Coordinates of C-alpha atoms in Angstrom, one line a residue:
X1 CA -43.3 49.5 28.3
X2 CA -43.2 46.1 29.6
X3 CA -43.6 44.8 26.3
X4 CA -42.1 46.8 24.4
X5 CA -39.0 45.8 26.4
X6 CA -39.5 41.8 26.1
X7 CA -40.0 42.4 22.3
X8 CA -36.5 44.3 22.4
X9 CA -34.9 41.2 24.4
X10 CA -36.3 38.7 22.0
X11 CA -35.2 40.8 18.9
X12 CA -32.0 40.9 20.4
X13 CA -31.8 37.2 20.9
X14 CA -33.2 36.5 17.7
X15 CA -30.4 39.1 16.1
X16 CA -27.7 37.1 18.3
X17 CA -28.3 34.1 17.1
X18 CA -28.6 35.0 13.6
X19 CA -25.2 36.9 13.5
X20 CA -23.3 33.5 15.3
X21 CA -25.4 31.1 12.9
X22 CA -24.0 33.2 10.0
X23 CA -20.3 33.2 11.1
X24 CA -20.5 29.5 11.8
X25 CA -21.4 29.0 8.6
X26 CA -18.4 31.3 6.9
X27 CA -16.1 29.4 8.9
X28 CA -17.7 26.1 7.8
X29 CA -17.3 27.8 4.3
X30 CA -14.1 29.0 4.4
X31 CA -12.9 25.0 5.9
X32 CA -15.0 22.9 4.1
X33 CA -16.0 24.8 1.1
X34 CA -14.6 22.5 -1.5
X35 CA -15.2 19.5 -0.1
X36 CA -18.9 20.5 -0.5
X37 CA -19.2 21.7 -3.8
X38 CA -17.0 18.4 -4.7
X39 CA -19.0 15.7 -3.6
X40 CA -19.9 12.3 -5.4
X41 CA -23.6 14.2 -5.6
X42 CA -22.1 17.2 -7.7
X43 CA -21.8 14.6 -10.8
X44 CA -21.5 17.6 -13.1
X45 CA -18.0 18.2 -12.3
X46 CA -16.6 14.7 -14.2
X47 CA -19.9 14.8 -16.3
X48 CA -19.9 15.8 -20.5
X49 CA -21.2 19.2 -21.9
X50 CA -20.4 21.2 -18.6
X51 CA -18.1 24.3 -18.4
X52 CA -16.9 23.1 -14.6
X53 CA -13.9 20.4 -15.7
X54 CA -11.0 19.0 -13.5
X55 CA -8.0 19.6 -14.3
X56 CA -5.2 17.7 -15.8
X57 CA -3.3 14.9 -14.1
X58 CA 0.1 13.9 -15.7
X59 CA 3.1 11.5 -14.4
X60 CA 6.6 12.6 -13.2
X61 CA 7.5 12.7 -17.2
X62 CA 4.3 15.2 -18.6
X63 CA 2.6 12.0 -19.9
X64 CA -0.7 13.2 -19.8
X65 CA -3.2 10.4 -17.4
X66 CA -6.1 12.5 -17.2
X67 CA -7.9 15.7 -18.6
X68 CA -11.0 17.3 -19.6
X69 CA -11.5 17.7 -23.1
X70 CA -14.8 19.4 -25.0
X71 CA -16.3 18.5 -21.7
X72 CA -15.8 15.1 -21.2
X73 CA -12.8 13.5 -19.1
X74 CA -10.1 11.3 -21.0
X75 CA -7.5 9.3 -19.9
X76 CA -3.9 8.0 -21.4
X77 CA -3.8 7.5 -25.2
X78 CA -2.2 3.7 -23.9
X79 CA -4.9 1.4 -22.8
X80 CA -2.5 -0.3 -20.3
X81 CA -1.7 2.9 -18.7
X82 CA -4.8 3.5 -18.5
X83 CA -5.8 0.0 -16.6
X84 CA -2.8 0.1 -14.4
X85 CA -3.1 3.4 -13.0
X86 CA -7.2 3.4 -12.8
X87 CA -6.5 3.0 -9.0
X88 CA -4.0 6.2 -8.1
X89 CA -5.9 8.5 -11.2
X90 CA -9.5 7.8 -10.6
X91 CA -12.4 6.7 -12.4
X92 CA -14.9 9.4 -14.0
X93 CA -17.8 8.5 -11.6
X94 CA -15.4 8.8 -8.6
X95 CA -16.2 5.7 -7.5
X96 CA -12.6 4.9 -6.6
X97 CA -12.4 7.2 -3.2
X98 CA -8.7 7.2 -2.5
X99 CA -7.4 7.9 -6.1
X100 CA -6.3 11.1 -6.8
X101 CA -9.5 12.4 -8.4
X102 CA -11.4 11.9 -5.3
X103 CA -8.9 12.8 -2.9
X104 CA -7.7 16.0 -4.6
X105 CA -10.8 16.9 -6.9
X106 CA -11.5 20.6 -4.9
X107 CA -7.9 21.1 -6.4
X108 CA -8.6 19.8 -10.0
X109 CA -12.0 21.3 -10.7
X110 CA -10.6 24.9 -9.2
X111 CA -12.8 25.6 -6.5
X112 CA -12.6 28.9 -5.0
X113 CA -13.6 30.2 -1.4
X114 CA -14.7 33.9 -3.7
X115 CA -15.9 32.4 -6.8
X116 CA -16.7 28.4 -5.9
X117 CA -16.7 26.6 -9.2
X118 CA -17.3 29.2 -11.8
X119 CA -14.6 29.1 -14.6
X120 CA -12.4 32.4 -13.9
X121 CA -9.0 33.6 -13.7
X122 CA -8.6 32.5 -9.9
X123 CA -10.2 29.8 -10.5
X124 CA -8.2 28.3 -13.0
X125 CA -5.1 28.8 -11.0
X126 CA -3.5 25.1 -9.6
X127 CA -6.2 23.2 -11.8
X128 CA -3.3 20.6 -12.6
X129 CA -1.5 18.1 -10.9
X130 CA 1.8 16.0 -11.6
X131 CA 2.0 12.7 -10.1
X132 CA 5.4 11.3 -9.0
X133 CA 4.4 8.0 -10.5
X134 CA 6.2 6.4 -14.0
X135 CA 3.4 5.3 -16.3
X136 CA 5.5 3.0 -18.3
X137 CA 7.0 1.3 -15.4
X138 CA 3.5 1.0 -14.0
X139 CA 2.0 -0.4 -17.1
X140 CA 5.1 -2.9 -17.3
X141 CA 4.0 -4.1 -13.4
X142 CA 0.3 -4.6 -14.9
X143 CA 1.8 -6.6 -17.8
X144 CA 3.9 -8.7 -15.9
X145 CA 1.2 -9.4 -13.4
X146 CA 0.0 -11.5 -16.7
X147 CA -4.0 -11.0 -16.1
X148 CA -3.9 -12.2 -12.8
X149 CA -5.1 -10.1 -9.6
X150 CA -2.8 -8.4 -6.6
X151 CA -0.9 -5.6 -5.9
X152 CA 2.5 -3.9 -6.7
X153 CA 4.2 -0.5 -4.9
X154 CA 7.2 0.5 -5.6
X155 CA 8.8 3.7 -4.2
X156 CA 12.1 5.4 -3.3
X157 CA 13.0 4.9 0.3
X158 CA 15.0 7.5 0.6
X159 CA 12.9 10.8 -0.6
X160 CA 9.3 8.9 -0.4
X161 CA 8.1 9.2 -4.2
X162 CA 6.0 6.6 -5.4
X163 CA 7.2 5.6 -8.6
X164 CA 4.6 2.6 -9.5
X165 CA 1.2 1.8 -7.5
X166 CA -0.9 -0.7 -9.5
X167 CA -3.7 -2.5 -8.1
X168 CA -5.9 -5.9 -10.0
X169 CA -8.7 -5.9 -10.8
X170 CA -8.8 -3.6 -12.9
X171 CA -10.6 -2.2 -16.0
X172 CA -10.7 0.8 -19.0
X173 CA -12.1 3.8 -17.4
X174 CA -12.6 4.9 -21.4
X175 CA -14.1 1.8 -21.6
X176 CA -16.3 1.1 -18.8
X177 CA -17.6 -2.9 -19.0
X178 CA -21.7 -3.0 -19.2
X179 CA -21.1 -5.7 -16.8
X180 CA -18.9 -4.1 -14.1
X181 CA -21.3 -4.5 -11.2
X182 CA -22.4 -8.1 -11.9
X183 CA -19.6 -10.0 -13.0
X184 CA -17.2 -11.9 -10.8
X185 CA -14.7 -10.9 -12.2
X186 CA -14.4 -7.2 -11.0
X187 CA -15.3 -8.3 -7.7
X188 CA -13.5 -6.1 -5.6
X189 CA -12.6 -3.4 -8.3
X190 CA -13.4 -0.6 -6.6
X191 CA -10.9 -1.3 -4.1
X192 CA -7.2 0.0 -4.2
X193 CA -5.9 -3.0 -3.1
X194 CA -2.5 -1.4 -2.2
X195 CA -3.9 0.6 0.3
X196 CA -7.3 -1.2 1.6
X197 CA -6.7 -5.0 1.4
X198 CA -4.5 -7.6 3.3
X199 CA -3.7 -11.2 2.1
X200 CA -2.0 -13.8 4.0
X201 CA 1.5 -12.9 3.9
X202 CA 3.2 -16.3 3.9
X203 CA 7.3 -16.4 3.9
X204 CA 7.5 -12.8 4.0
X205 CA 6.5 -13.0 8.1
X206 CA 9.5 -14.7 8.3
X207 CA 11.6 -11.1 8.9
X208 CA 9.2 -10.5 11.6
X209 CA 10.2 -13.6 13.5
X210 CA 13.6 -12.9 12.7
X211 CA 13.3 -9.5 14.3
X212 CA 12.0 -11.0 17.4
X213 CA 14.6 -13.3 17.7
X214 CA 17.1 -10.7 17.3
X215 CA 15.6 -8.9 19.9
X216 CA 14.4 -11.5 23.0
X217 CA 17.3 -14.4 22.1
X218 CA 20.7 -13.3 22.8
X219 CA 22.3 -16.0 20.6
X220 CA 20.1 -15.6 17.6
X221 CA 22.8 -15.6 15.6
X222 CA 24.5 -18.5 16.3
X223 CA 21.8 -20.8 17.5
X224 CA 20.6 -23.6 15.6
X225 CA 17.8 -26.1 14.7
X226 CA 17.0 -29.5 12.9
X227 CA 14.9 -29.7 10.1
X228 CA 13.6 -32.8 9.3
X229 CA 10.5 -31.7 6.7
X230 CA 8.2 -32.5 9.5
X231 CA 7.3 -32.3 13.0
X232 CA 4.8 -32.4 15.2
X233 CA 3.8 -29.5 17.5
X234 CA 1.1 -29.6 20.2
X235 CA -1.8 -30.6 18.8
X236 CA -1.0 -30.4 14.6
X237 CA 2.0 -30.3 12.5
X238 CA 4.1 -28.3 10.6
X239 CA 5.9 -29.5 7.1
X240 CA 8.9 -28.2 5.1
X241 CA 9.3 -28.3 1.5
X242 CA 12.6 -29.9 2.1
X243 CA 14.9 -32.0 4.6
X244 CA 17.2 -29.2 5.6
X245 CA 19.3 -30.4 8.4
X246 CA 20.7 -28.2 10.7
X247 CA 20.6 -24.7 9.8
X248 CA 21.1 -21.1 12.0
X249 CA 19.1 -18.5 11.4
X250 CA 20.6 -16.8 8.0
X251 CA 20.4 -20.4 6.2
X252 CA 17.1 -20.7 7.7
X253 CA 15.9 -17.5 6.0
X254 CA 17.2 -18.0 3.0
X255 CA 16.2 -21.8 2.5
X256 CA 12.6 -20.2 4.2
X257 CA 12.7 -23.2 6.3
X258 CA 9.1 -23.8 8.1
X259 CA 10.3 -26.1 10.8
X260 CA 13.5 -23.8 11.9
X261 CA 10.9 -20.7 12.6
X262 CA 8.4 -23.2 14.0
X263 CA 10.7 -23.7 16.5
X264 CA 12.2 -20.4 16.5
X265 CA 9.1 -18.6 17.7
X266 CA 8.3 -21.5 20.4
X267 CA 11.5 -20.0 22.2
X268 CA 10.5 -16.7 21.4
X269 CA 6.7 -16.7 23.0
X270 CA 4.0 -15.5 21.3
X271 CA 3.7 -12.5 23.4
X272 CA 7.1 -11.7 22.7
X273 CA 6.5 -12.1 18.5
X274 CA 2.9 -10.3 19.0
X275 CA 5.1 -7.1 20.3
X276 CA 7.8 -7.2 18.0
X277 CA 5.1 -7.7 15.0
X278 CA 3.5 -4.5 16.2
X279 CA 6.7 -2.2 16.8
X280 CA 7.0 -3.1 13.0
X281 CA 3.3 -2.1 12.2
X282 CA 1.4 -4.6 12.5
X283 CA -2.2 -3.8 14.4
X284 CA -1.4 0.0 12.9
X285 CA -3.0 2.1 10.2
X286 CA -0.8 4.7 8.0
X287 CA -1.7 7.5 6.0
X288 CA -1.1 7.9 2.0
X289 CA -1.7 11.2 -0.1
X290 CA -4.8 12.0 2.8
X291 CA -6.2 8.1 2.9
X292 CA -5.6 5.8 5.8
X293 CA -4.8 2.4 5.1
X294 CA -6.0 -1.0 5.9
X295 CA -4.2 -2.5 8.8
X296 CA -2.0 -5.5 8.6
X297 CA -3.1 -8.0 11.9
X298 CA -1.8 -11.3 13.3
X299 CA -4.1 -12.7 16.1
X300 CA -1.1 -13.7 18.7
X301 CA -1.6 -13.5 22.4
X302 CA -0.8 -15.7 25.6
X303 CA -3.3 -17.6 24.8
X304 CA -2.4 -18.7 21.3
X305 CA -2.0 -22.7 20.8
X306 CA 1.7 -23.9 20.2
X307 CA 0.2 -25.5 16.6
X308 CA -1.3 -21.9 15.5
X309 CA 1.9 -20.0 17.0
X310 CA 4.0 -22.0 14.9
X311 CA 2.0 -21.5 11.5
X312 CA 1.7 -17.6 12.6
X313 CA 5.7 -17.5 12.7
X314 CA 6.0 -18.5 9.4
X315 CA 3.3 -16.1 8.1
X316 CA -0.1 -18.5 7.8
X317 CA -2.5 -19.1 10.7
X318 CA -4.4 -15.9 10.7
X319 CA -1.8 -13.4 9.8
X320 CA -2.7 -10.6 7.4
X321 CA -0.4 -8.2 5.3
X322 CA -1.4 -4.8 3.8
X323 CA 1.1 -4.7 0.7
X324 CA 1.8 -0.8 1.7
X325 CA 2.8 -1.5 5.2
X326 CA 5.0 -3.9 4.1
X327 CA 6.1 -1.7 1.2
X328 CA 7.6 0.8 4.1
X329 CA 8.8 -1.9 6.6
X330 CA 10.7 -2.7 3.3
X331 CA 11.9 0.9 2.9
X332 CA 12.8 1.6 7.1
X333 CA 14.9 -2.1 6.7
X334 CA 16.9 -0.6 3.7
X335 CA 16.7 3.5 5.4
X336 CA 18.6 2.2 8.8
X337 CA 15.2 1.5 10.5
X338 CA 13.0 4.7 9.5
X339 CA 11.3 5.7 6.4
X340 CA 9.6 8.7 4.5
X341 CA 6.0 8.4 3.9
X342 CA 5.1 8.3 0.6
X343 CA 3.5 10.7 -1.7
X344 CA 2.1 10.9 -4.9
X345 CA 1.6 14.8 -5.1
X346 CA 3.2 17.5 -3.0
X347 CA 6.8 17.8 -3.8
X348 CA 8.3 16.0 -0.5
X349 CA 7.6 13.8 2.0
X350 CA 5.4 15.2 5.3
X351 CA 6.6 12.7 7.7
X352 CA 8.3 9.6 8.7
X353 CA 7.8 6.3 9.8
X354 CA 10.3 4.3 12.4
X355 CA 9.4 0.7 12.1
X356 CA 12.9 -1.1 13.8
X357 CA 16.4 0.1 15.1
X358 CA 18.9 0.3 13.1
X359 CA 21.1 -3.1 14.6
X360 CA 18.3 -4.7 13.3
X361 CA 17.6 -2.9 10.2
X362 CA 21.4 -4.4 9.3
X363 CA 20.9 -8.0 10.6
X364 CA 17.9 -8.0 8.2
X365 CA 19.4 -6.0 5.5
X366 CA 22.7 -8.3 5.5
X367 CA 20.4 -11.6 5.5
X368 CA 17.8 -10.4 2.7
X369 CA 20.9 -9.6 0.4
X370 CA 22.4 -13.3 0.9
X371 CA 19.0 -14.4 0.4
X372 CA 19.6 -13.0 -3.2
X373 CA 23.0 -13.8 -3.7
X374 CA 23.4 -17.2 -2.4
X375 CA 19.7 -18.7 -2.9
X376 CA 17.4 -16.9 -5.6
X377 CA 20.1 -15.6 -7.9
X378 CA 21.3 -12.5 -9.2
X379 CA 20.6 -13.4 -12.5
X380 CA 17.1 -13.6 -12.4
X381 CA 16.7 -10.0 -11.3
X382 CA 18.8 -8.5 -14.4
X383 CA 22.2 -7.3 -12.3
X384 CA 20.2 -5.2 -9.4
X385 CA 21.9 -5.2 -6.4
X386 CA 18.8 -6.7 -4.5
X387 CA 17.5 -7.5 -1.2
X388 CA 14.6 -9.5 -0.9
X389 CA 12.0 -12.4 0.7
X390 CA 9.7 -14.4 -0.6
X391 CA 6.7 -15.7 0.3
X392 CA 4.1 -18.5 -1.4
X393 CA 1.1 -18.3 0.9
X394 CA -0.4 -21.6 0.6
X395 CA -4.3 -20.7 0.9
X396 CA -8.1 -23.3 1.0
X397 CA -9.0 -24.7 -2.0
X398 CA -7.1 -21.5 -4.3
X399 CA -3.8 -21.1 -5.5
X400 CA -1.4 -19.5 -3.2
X401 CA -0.6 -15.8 -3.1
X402 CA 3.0 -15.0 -4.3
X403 CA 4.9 -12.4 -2.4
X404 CA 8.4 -11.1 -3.1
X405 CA 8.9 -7.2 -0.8
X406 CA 12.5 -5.9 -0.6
X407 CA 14.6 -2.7 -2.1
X408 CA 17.5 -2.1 -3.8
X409 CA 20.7 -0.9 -2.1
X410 CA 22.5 0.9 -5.2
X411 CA 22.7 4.8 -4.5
X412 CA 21.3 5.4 -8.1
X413 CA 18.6 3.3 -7.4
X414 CA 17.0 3.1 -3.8
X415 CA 13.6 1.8 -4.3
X416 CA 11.5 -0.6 -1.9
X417 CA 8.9 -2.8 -3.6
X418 CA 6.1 -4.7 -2.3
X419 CA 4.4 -7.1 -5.0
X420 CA 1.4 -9.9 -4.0
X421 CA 0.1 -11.3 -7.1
X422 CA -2.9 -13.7 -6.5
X423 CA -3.4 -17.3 -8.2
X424 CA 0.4 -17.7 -9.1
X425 CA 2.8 -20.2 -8.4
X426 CA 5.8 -18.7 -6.4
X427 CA 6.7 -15.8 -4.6
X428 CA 10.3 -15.9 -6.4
X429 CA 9.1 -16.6 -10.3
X430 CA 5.5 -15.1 -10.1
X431 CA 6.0 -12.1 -8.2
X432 CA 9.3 -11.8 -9.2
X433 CA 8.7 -11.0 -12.7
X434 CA 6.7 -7.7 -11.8
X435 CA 9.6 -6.4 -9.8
X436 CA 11.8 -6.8 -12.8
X437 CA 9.8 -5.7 -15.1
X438 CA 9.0 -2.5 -12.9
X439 CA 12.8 -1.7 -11.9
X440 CA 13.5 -2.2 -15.8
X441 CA 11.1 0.3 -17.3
X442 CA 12.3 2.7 -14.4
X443 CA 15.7 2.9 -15.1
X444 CA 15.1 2.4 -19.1
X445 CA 16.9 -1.2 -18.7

């Protein structure tokens, strides 16, 4: 009997164990079904002559970006479509991990919990996808970028669509190069350099700084400094492009004097610029369409030299920009201080970011806009009522990278940009171009 009862127990164990092992796994199941069957491994799903296809992707107008056709995935009948949206459609090997094959492909290929990947009436439901993107306003970006490398995001600030996302490298997903992984090139190609890079940000700091001193220097607005194209500080120097005189801050910015900010932050502390750097996101990762982004980073602290504060404050030294982030510190400026997240899919905006207070979200706004008026020129930006910075990040040995990030503050068009376009000459001409060209093919100008 003995026996007979620790053979019971065991069975009873054994019984136990089976029945909780098999409802973890339904729960696993029912959570992470798709994910499963739609991993990189699962090459079948993207691959020719299968019955399991993805869906089809189109923009915000039905221009078709992406379907499955007698079993093999095609993209947009225009090959510059096709290059300057590789990075928010997705490549056919899903090598690109935060475009919206890869991020959304248990929603494209139709998984479902009852019948996983078999090609049925349930499963064909929600195969499709509409992206709030603009193709031809993308493709006009890629164009005016004019072969070179960078980034460009442009979105409306005040519901969260993105309405161009183009990142360089780039290639033909029709048209894969034999030399893809070996040539220089498409070092980096993979990468959706929107999201997951930073560059040094250059003039574009500048706002930062300015922030700060709105915040820790009660008489930011009237108090003034001489520039005199050079100066020495602590152990190194810092150089203008110009003699500039005496300027407050608002000439200062828009003349994007080196030597006033130099001397700007030295009042301000580097602890002081540090914190005000972060409350606007630097040091801080944000989410896009499911994908968290590369951070954007300065290296102040108390113990930063008076020579590396002084190059920091004007967006050199080791500061880093991710041209997102900046892309929604763009947006909260022009939004009163706060912004929408962006989306690509979804049909609104889940959340919101608050990056400064509104007093300061004004003093900025007010400053970028007589930056435009009064120093770049209208004129070179087609009649859009603009407000902008620049930056030219002088870099080793390359040329610098070109930044212009700001937003329109016309009703009809409320868009914040972000644009860094590698190996070009200014912020205002190179970087500049790609901003007109996208607002342009947006609104049909």
């Amino acid at each position: 009997m003995k026996t007979t009862g620790f053979r019971s127990f065991v069975l009873y164990i054994l019984l136990f164990a089976f029945c909780g092992g098999f409802v973890w796994f339904l729960i696993n199941l029912a959570l992470n079904g798709s994910t499963w069957a739609t991993q990189p491994y699962n090459g079948h799903i993207y691959g020719d002559d299968t019955a399991v296809s993805a869906g089809t992707i189109t923009d915000r107008s039905g221009m078709v970006l992406a379907k499955t056709e007698d079993g093999s995935r095609v993209y947009a009948e225009s090959e510059d479509i096709r290059r300057a949206l590789l990075h928010t459609v997705g490549d056919s090997s899903g090598y690109i991990g935060t475009a919206v094959q890869a991020v959304h492909r248990s929603q494209l290929v139709g998984y479902n919990p009852i019948t996983g990947l078999a090609r049925t009436v349930l499963s064909d439901l929600g195969n499709n996808l509409v992206l709030t993107v603009d193709a031809n306003a993308s493709a006009a970006a890629y164009n005016a970028f004019n072969g070179r490398n960078g980034s460009a995001f442009v979105y409306n600030y005040k519901t969260g669509e993105v309405l161009v996302k183009v990142s360089a490298p780039t290639y033909d997903p029709m048209n894969v190069p034999e030399d893809l992984n070996d040539n220089e090139e498409y070092n980096g190609v993979f990468l959706d350099h929107t999201l997951s890079s930073t560059y040094t940000p250059g003039s574009i700091f500048k706002l930062v700084t300015a922030a700060a001193a709105m915040e820790y220097l009660p008489d930011w607005d009237t108090r003034t400094y001489t520039c005199e194209e050079e100066m020495d500080i602590g152990s190194g120097k810092v150089t203008c492009l110009n003699y500039h005189g005496e300027l407050n801050l608002e000439q200062a910015l828009g003349y994007s004097c080196n030597l006033y900010f130099a001397q700007l932050a030295e009042d301000i502390g580097a602890e002081n610029l540090k914190k005000k750097a972060e409350e606007m996101g630097f040091g801080k990762n944000f989410s896009f369409d499911s994908v968290t982004t590369d951070k954007s980073s300065t290296s102040l602290s108390s113990s930063t030299s008076a020579i590396d504060l002084a190059w920091s404050s004007v967006g050199q030294a080791d500061v880093m920009a991710n041209p997102y982030h900046m892309a929604l510190l763009m947006g909260a400026i022009a939004n009163g201080g706060s912004t929408p997240e962006p989306y690509l899919t979804g049909g609104k905006s889940r959340t919101s970011y608050t990056l400064t207070d509104s007093s300061t979200a004004a003093s900025l706004h007010s400053m970028m806009r007589n930056n435009v008026v009064n120093y770049y020129g209208e004129y070179l930006f087609d009649g859009y009522s603009l407000c902008a910075k620049t930056g030219t990040a002088e870099l080793d040995d390359k040329n610098p990278n070109c930044w212009i990030v700001g937003f329109s503050e016309d009703e009809s068009t409320p868009y914040a940009f972000a644009v860094c376009v590698q190996e070009g000459t200014s912020g205002l001409y190179t970087a500049g171009e790609v901003v007109s060209a996208a607002l342009n093919a947006i609104t049909g100008n």
